[in-house]
mmCIF file of C-alpha atoms in Angstrom:
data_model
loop_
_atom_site.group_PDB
_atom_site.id
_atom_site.type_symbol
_atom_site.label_atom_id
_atom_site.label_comp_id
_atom_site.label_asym_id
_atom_site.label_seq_id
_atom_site.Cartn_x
_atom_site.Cartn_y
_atom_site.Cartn_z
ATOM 1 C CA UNK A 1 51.896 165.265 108.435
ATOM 2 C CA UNK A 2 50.813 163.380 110.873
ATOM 3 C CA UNK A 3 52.792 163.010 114.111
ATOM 4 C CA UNK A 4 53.202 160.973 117.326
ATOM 5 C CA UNK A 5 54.599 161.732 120.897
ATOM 6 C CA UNK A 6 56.414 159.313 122.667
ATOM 7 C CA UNK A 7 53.415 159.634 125.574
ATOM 8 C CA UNK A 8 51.213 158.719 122.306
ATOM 9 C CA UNK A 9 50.102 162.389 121.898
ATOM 10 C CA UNK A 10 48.633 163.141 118.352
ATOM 11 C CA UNK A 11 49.029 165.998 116.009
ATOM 12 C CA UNK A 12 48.478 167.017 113.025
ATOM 13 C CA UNK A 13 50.917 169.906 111.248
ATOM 14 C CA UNK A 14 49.837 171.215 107.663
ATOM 15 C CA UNK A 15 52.016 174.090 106.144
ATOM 16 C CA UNK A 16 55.463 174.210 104.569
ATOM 17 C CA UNK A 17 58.826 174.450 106.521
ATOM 18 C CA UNK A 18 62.130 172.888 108.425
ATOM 19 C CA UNK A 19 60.549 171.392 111.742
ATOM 20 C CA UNK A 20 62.711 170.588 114.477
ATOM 21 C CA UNK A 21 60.927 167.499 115.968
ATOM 22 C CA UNK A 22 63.253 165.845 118.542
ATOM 23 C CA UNK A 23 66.659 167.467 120.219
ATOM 24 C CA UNK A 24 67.855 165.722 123.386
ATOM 25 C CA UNK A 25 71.462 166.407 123.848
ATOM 26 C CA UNK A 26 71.886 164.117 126.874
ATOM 27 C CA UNK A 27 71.077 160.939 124.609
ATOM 28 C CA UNK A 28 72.605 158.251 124.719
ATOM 29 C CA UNK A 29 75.257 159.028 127.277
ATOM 30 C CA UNK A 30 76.004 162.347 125.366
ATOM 31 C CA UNK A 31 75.814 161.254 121.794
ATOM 32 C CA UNK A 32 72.875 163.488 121.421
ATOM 33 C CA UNK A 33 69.180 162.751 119.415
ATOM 34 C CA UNK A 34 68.226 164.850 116.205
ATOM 35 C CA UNK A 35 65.463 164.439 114.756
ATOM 36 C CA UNK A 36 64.752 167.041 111.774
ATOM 37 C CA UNK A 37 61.561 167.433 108.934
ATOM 38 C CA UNK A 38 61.261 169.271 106.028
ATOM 39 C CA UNK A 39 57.864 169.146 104.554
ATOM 40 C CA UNK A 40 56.162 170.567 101.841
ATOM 41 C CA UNK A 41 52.958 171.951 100.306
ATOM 42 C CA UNK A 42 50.524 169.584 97.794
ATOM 43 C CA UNK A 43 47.488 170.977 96.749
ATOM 44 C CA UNK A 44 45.590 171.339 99.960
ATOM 45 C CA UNK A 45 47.758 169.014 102.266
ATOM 46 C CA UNK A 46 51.299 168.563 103.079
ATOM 47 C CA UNK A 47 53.673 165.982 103.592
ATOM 48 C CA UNK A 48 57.162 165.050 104.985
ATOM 49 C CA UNK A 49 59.437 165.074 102.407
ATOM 50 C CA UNK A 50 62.700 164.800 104.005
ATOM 51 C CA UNK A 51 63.345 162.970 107.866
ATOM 52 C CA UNK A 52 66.794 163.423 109.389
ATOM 53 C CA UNK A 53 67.963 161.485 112.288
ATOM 54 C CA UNK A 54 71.506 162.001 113.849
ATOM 55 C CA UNK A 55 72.613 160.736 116.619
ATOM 56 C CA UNK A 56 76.329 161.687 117.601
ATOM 57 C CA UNK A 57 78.241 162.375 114.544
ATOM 58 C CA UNK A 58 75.572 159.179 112.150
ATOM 59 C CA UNK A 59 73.037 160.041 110.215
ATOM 60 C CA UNK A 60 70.237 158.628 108.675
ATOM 61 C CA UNK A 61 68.315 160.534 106.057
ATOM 62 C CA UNK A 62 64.902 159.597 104.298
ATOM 63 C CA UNK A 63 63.152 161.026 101.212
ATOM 64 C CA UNK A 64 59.921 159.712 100.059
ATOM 65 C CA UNK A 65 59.436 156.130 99.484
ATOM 66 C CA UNK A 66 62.661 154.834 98.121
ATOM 67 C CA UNK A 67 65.656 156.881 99.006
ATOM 68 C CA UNK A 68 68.135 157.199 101.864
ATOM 69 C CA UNK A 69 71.410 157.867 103.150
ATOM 70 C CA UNK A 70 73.661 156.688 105.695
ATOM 71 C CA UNK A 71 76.550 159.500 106.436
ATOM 72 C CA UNK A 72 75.448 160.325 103.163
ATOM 73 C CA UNK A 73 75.832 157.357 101.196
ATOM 74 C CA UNK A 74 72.859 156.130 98.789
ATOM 75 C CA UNK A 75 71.630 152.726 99.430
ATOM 76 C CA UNK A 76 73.825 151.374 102.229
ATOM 77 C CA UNK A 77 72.764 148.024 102.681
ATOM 78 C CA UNK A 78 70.344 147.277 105.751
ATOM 79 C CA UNK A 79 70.171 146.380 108.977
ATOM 80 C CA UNK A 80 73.495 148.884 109.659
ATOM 81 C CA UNK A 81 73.852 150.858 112.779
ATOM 82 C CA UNK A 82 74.015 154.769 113.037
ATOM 83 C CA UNK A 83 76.315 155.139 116.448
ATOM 84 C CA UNK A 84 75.809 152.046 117.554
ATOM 85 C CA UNK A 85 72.182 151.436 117.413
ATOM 86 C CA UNK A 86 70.580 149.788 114.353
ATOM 87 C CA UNK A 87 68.516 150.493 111.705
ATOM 88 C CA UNK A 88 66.535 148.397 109.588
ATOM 89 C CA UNK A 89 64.244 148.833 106.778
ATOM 90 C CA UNK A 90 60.649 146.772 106.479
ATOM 91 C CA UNK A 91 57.738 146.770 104.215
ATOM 92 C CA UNK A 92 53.693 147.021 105.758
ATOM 93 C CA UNK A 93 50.843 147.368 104.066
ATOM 94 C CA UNK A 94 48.947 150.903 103.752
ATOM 95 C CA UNK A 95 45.645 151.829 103.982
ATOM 96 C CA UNK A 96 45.677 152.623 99.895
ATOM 97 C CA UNK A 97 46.243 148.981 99.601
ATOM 98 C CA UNK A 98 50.352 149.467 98.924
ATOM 99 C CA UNK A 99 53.478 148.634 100.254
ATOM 100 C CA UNK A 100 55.243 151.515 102.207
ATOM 101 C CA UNK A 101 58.857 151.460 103.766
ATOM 102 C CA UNK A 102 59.506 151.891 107.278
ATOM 103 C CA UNK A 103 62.800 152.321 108.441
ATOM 104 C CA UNK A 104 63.064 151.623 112.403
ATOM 105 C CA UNK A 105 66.145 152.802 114.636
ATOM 106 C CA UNK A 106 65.844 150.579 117.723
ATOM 107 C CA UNK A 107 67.196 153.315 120.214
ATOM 108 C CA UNK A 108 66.238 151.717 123.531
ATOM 109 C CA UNK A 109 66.738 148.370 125.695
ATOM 110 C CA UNK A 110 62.975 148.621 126.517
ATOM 111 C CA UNK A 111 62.038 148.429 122.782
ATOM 112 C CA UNK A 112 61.734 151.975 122.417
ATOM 113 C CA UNK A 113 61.959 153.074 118.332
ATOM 114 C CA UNK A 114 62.046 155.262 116.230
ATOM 115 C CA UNK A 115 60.189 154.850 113.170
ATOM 116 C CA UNK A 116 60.167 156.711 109.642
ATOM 117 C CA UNK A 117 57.031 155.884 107.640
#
C-alpha cells in the first residue's frame, strides 16, 4: 500500500498484517480517531484489504471496491455521518482507466479529510 501523512509524507508498506495507522484520543473534543488496516499478500505486492475508521463509538468499515459498513450495517445509504461528521462516497477515474470508490469523512472545518481509496 501506498500511504500519505497529513504533512504529505509518502510511504510505501509491502508485507502482510493489522496496521495501526491513526490513534488520536483527544479528537474531536474526546471522541477519539481510529484509523485501522489489514492488508494482505498478492503475488509480489500487497494491498489494503480492509480500512477501519472509528471515531467515538461510529464506525466506518471498507473492503475492496464495493463493500462497507456503517456500525456494521451493509450498504447504508450515503452521505450519513459517523459521530457527527459525514461521509460520502464518490467515483474518480484510475490510472488503469476504471472507476474506483472513494469514500471521504470530512473531519475538519478547514477541509481536512479523510479519504479511503
Amino acid at each position: 500500500p501506498h500511504i500519505t501523512t497529513w504533512t504529505g509524507e509518502k510511504y510505501d508498506f509491502h508485507g502482510e498484517c493489522d496496521l495501526v495507522l491513526i490513534r488520536n484520543p483527544k479528537f474531536g473534543y474526546g471522541l477519539g480517531l481510529n484509523v485501522h488496516g489489514r492488508t494482505k499478500i498478492h503475488d509480489n505486492w500487497s494491498y489494503f484489504e480492509t480500512v477501519a475508521v472509528q471515531i467515538g463509538h461510529f464506525t466506518l468499515e471498507v473492503q475492496g471496491a464495493d463493500k462497507y459498513w456503517i456500525n456494521g450495517s451493509p450498504d447504508v445509504e450515503l452521505p450519513h455521518t459517523i459521530s457527527g461528521y459525514k461521509v460520502e462516497v464518490t467515483s474518480e477515474e484510475s490510472e488503469e482507466s476504471s472507476k474506483i470508490r472513494v469514500f471521504t469523512i470530512h473531519v475538519g472545518d478547514r477541509g481536512e479529510n479523510i479519504f479511503i481509496r
